[in-house]
Amino acid sequence: MQLGLIGLGRMGQIVADRCLDAGHDVVAFDLDEDAVAAAADAGAEPADSVADLATQLAATDGPSCVWLMVPAGPAVDAALDDLESHLDGDDVVVDGGNSYYEDSVRRAEACPAAYLDCGTSGGPAGAELGFSLMVGGPAWAYEALEPVFDAVATGPDGHARMGPSGAGHYVKMVHNGVEYALMQAYGEGFELLHEGRYDLDLEAVAGVWNNGAVIRSWLLELCEEAFREEGTALGDVADRIEGGSTGTWTVQEGLEQEVPVPLIYTALAERFGSRADEGRFSRRLANRLRYGFGRHEVQRRS
Amino acid sequence: MQLGLIGLGRMGQIVADRCLDAGHDVVAFDLDEDAVAAAADAGAEPADSVADLATQLAATDGPSCVWLMVPAGPAVDAALDDLESHLDGDDVVVDGGNSYYEDSVRRAEACPAAYLDCGTSGGPAGAELGFSLMVGGPAWAYEALEPVFDAVATGPDGHARMGPSGAGHYVKMVHNGVEYALMQAYGEGFELLHEGRYDLDLEAVAGVWNNGAVIRSWLLELCEEAFREEGTALGDVADRIEGGSTGTWTVQEGLEQEVPVPLIYTALAERFGSRADEGRFSRRLANRLRYGFGRHEVQRRS
Amino acid sequence: MQLGLIGLGRMGQIVADRCLDAGHDVVAFDLDEDAVAAAADAGAEPADSVADLATQLAATDGPSCVWLMVPAGPAVDAALDDLESHLDGDDVVVDGGNSYYEDSVRRAEACPAAYLDCGTSGGPAGAELGFSLMVGGPAWAYEALEPVFDAVATGPDGHARMGPSGAGHYVKMVHNGVEYALMQAYGEGFELLHEGRYDLDLEAVAGVWNNGAVIRSWLLELCEEAFREEGTALGDVADRIEGGSTGTWTVQEGLEQEVPVPLIYTALAERFGSRADEGRFSRRLANRLRYGFGRHEVQRRS
Amino acid sequence: MQLGLIGLGRMGQIVADRCLDAGHDVVAFDLDEDAVAAAADAGAEPADSVADLATQLAATDGPSCVWLMVPAGPAVDAALDDLESHLDGDDVVVDGGNSYYEDSVRRAEACPAAYLDCGTSGGPAGAELGFSLMVGGPAWAYEALEPVFDAVATGPDGHARMGPSGAGHYVKMVHNGVEYALMQAYGEGFELLHEGRYDLDLEAVAGVWNNGAVIRSWLLELCEEAFREEGTALGDVADRIEGGSTGTWTVQEGLEQEVPVPLIYTALAERFGSRADEGRFSRRLANRLRYGFGRHEVQRRS
């Protein structure tokens, strides 16, 4: 089938390539002309604007299907604004980015076309394997897009409709919260092994764990890769973790639902703490209080 | 090669079967005569005592190799006591159970034979796939046992020597601490999805995550299986988690090394809390204090 | 000076009594006529509506000053709606409740009078001692109300202007978050003593701590009172903690500011957990997973 | 009554001064001759060795009473060794330091005299106010020492017998665990206020809280003092918290008793984290993993 694709960054290129490889027609647009040219070289029809992309899709029989692979936030709304006059109720728009699920609910209500929110997991590594796709929105629209989802995902098992609008990005939000906690859990284990009683080769540890141990996983394979590429002491990798929006949303949703998520919270808090370049005020106060009640020497910045 | 095997519980049987399948000779002993008979049916030589097992091993050329697959604790010491007079420095003993690493260091020093501590992960599911084996002890002894490790593990990549005595059980201890945290991390995510805004099929969620998502893992496959077998609301599965010794050791080691392991600690504390049948005293006090300062109604047991 | 007082619940009555005791004139209104009658008996001028209250205040020379002591939320907006046509820029309104600070900022912008948000801590026990008042809003309005604040607070040291609009309720929000954590910290200590190696009289423990120990505090005095009144095992006090809105706001603000507040979060999560009458889903899943990988018996609900 | 005092550090001097002020006779010894001379100037009888001190005590009618105020650990055992030959079952030894309670149980069994383990809280500030004393050991010995405890403590309410040997140091251990959590709880609140939406004077916040607010406490008075002396941003106070042994013991006891103490654990872990001068390995790994699955830029040390 034919798919319009808006956004040709790393993830968008993979969507294009996997669709083309599966025999679909792709009409591709990005603000970056070079990215459009690269997609055209790979077999896509280039479009020089959203309007041009919409026009090309309309020229073909059947409803228009557009996949947005742009950064979550204003870029999604901007693309939808540009598309709006070209769409009607038979058409389908997919947002494959990390949008906040409430934004997706709002956009689904406003969009003249059917709107599918599609959480996409797997990262650039999905180029070969395919992604895991968590989809929310009308069942008919999901079914209409199944050939595309089969191509972009790992296959028919790699995508599923989670529920009505927002459900896809909701499940993806929670996925990412769990991801934070899993990373930190492995990190605690490796930190203890690194600091502990034995002089261990952490690549070998991760390797043997990945072969049959209960905790084997793709993230653990990435740990193994990290130790192989950076060394068992992780070289000059810094103690600083960027990102955090989806984890923050997950914790906020836990507060709303009164569901405790202490591991996810702690993993998120480690990110915040890693970025506190001036040190943690709470710990500075505790340092000073130990002088207050016990006359323990105050540690001072040199 | 020839292997003496003491302990024919669920895990011991798998060791026997995998060794026999690989063409090794197994002399098998267990206090349970039926288990010995079953092993004999499968092709092992039965032994009716540790002494008998040792004698059979001694009757064959080359050093004796004995694998202990008995519960961690006094059963290991009892088996070693029985073996002691039959072993010398050319022989090798493997402890494949979940022993505390300091016990393994102590036993290695006391044992007349070379002593390998072997953390074994994978559980009963390892029957088909093979286990992940983390081995500590003398390099020559590890190398001598490699044919057996190849058979018991997933293959040559499923076992590795972690370091000197204790290193194998040390790495396994930390593995289990991480395991607690991973389970709880997935649990938080699924709890939030279960209590949250959408009516979700958690088996389908786990299924699509297991196909290409960043958080895919064997534990997540077990989550998928759990939802398939128990239902998306987990039926009558109780809020009670048994076990905890290896996780406790991991946290204790973190205290000794001054390495924070808050996710592992929290996961362990959830186990403790799940077994507080009379409720948590700390929360009962907080309930009462809210009356103390704010005259909020005290919640009473009915 | 003269003060209009809207809201004569437990906290409002204390405000009335302390103002009257200090020699101020109080015009009092509440939807509950009995509460108004009781205030009149105590020396206040009764009002039978907000309009009546406003008219009485306007009949006196000088600006009108109105203290709202109604539940946070719609009741505050309703009172302000009723007052709006009676107020001008020389008048002052104080919100003494637990309003969300952003609501206070919004109300301050909309209110024709000067608006002071006043966090009030100390609970019913403040009747004798006086409250701690954290005030936000215009400096001139704060200064104009100082005689009233002196009377309602513990004295001149018991109130302070924290900053512009919202700052008072912001500081009170954080105060309450800290309060949750302090209660849980004491609770952990007493739980450990209750479950631990010695048969201890917790009232005696709290008593000796309250006399000179580093952790002495008013909350610890309330612990002592709780053990005295309920017994060292807390009798039939239930494991259930209600409330949580101000703690939730505090954690949310920590997320916004990227400031980790793990103790406050954990204390809040204990409240959520104490109200999970069907058990924690995350722990039920962990219970089942232990069967999945280790064939440990699944604990079932009886 | 007469008291022998071994150890004239900051805390020992206060014990000496308070006993002398209350009219007791003090025989004082310390390895530091200047400290002994200072105590003599203040009215104590100097001793130039433990044997000399014991001889002076024996020269007086009635049993000998000796208070040890030396650092927890080997110094206590050394003093007891020196005392041993001079003591019999009518005599009483008090260990006023922060000894581990199991050591106190062991020492009580070995000591020829009655042995009281006495947790002492209040720090140098106790010089004026007196300490909080938590005492374990034989009831008759506790009663015999009551005049001394009255003097050293805030008064008769400032000391109590908690139970048999070890109970005093056990309760003190838990006291300190709670202390860690309280400090961190206040720290979280002030950190949020420091980083948050308003430009606040934290000394003023602490001050108004200390006048009537629910969370008022002695530690909060120390916070107020800290902000007064260091400034609202805490000047050059470093993000580094030393100490941790009693908190570690508290968490270990929670593990033994299967009592969750997550706030105490988290406060302890913050100390560990504050001393991780090379950064936290777990967070470095998470940083690298984000590249692994998402090609997010790795943060490197400059």
mmCIF file of C-alpha atoms in Angstrom, chain C residues 29-144:
data_model
loop_
_atom_site.group_PDB
_atom_site.id
_atom_site.type_symbol
_atom_site.label_atom_id
_atom_site.label_comp_id
_atom_site.label_asym_id
_atom_site.label_seq_id
_atom_site.Cartn_x
_atom_site.Cartn_y
_atom_site.Cartn_z
ATOM 1 C CA PHE C 29 -20.067 33.844 58.956
ATOM 2 C CA ASP C 30 -20.537 30.161 58.207
ATOM 3 C CA LEU C 31 -23.167 28.200 56.311
ATOM 4 C CA ASP C 32 -23.790 26.384 59.597
ATOM 5 C CA GLU C 33 -25.970 28.725 61.686
ATOM 6 C CA ASP C 34 -25.062 26.938 64.915
ATOM 7 C CA ALA C 35 -21.400 27.690 64.324
ATOM 8 C CA VAL C 36 -22.265 31.369 63.809
ATOM 9 C CA ALA C 37 -24.311 31.372 67.015
ATOM 10 C CA ALA C 38 -21.432 29.817 68.927
ATOM 11 C CA ALA C 39 -19.043 32.452 67.588
ATOM 12 C CA ALA C 40 -21.512 35.159 68.606
ATOM 13 C CA ASP C 41 -21.650 33.702 72.101
ATOM 14 C CA ALA C 42 -17.878 33.939 72.194
ATOM 15 C CA GLY C 43 -18.058 37.639 71.336
ATOM 16 C CA ALA C 44 -18.099 37.830 67.548
ATOM 17 C CA GLU C 45 -20.601 39.806 65.505
ATOM 18 C CA PRO C 46 -22.726 37.282 63.606
ATOM 19 C CA ALA C 47 -23.329 37.651 59.876
ATOM 20 C CA ASP C 48 -26.041 35.724 58.036
ATOM 21 C CA SER C 49 -24.410 35.859 54.605
ATOM 22 C CA VAL C 50 -21.197 36.846 52.942
ATOM 23 C CA ALA C 51 -22.948 39.981 51.756
ATOM 24 C CA ASP C 52 -24.029 40.793 55.305
ATOM 25 C CA LEU C 53 -20.473 40.232 56.520
ATOM 26 C CA ALA C 54 -19.129 42.505 53.808
ATOM 27 C CA THR C 55 -21.703 45.185 54.628
ATOM 28 C CA GLN C 56 -20.788 45.120 58.310
ATOM 29 C CA LEU C 57 -17.113 45.438 57.472
ATOM 30 C CA ALA C 58 -17.798 48.305 55.082
ATOM 31 C CA ALA C 59 -19.725 50.142 57.782
ATOM 32 C CA THR C 60 -16.523 50.554 59.766
ATOM 33 C CA ASP C 61 -13.819 53.062 58.892
ATOM 34 C CA GLY C 62 -10.822 51.741 57.041
ATOM 35 C CA PRO C 63 -10.321 48.887 54.634
ATOM 36 C CA SER C 64 -12.134 45.568 55.016
ATOM 37 C CA CYS C 65 -10.097 42.536 56.017
ATOM 38 C CA VAL C 66 -11.543 39.072 55.422
ATOM 39 C CA TRP C 67 -10.035 35.742 56.499
ATOM 40 C CA LEU C 68 -11.231 32.643 54.644
ATOM 41 C CA MET C 69 -10.978 29.425 56.619
ATOM 42 C CA VAL C 70 -12.892 27.095 54.315
ATOM 43 C CA PRO C 71 -11.817 23.808 52.695
ATOM 44 C CA ALA C 72 -9.361 24.161 49.837
ATOM 45 C CA GLY C 73 -11.017 23.993 46.446
ATOM 46 C CA PRO C 74 -14.387 25.230 45.173
ATOM 47 C CA ALA C 75 -15.409 26.658 48.551
ATOM 48 C CA VAL C 76 -12.662 29.257 48.295
ATOM 49 C CA ASP C 77 -13.753 30.312 44.818
ATOM 50 C CA ALA C 78 -17.389 30.453 45.939
ATOM 51 C CA ALA C 79 -16.549 32.726 48.865
ATOM 52 C CA LEU C 80 -14.462 34.959 46.624
ATOM 53 C CA ASP C 81 -17.304 35.181 44.104
ATOM 54 C CA ASP C 82 -19.673 36.308 46.846
ATOM 55 C CA LEU C 83 -17.159 38.836 48.138
ATOM 56 C CA GLU C 84 -16.052 40.216 44.793
ATOM 57 C CA SER C 85 -18.558 43.044 44.395
ATOM 58 C CA HIS C 86 -17.898 44.249 47.929
ATOM 59 C CA LEU C 87 -14.131 44.579 47.717
ATOM 60 C CA ASP C 88 -11.734 47.121 46.289
ATOM 61 C CA GLY C 89 -7.993 47.562 46.151
ATOM 62 C CA ASP C 90 -7.638 48.837 49.715
ATOM 63 C CA ASP C 91 -9.183 45.704 51.170
ATOM 64 C CA VAL C 92 -7.353 42.511 52.084
ATOM 65 C CA VAL C 93 -8.415 38.872 51.783
ATOM 66 C CA VAL C 94 -6.496 36.079 53.519
ATOM 67 C CA ASP C 95 -6.858 32.424 52.470
ATOM 68 C CA GLY C 96 -5.779 30.455 55.538
ATOM 69 C CA GLY C 97 -6.510 27.012 54.071
ATOM 70 C CA ASN C 98 -4.415 24.416 52.280
ATOM 71 C CA SER C 99 -4.974 25.740 48.765
ATOM 72 C CA TYR C 100 -2.748 24.747 45.880
ATOM 73 C CA TYR C 101 -0.303 27.582 45.377
ATOM 74 C CA GLU C 102 -1.096 27.993 41.685
ATOM 75 C CA ASP C 103 -4.747 28.502 42.591
ATOM 76 C CA SER C 104 -3.635 31.221 44.990
ATOM 77 C CA VAL C 105 -1.624 32.953 42.277
ATOM 78 C CA ARG C 106 -4.658 32.832 40.002
ATOM 79 C CA ARG C 107 -6.999 34.129 42.701
ATOM 80 C CA ALA C 108 -4.612 36.905 43.644
ATOM 81 C CA GLU C 109 -4.677 38.119 40.046
ATOM 82 C CA ALA C 110 -8.463 37.970 39.853
ATOM 83 C CA CYS C 111 -9.339 39.394 43.252
ATOM 84 C CA PRO C 112 -10.155 43.114 43.385
ATOM 85 C CA ALA C 113 -8.649 43.260 46.904
ATOM 86 C CA ALA C 114 -5.114 42.483 47.967
ATOM 87 C CA TYR C 115 -4.832 38.753 48.406
ATOM 88 C CA LEU C 116 -2.684 36.932 50.955
ATOM 89 C CA ASP C 117 -2.179 33.173 50.771
ATOM 90 C CA CYS C 118 -1.511 31.944 54.260
ATOM 91 C CA GLY C 119 -0.280 28.440 54.993
ATOM 92 C CA THR C 120 -1.452 27.524 58.482
ATOM 93 C CA SER C 121 0.262 24.770 60.429
ATOM 94 C CA GLY C 122 -0.235 23.442 63.914
ATOM 95 C CA GLY C 123 -3.654 21.853 63.725
ATOM 96 C CA PRO C 124 -6.237 21.967 66.479
ATOM 97 C CA ALA C 125 -3.409 21.963 69.002
ATOM 98 C CA GLY C 126 -2.780 25.505 67.838
ATOM 99 C CA ALA C 127 -5.804 26.647 69.846
ATOM 100 C CA GLU C 128 -3.632 27.237 72.877
ATOM 101 C CA LEU C 129 -0.201 27.717 71.391
ATOM 102 C CA GLY C 130 -1.055 29.548 68.209
ATOM 103 C CA PHE C 131 -0.219 28.604 64.642
ATOM 104 C CA SER C 132 2.747 28.868 62.336
ATOM 105 C CA LEU C 133 1.690 31.126 59.433
ATOM 106 C CA MET C 134 3.522 31.232 56.093
ATOM 107 C CA VAL C 135 2.218 34.205 54.117
ATOM 108 C CA GLY C 136 2.503 35.157 50.455
ATOM 109 C CA GLY C 137 1.325 38.341 48.750
ATOM 110 C CA PRO C 138 1.850 42.112 48.780
ATOM 111 C CA ALA C 139 4.066 43.372 51.574
ATOM 112 C CA TRP C 140 1.729 46.263 52.475
ATOM 113 C CA ALA C 141 -1.179 43.884 52.939
ATOM 114 C CA TYR C 142 0.906 41.554 55.087
ATOM 115 C CA GLU C 143 1.944 44.490 57.230
ATOM 116 C CA ALA C 144 -1.615 45.734 57.525
#
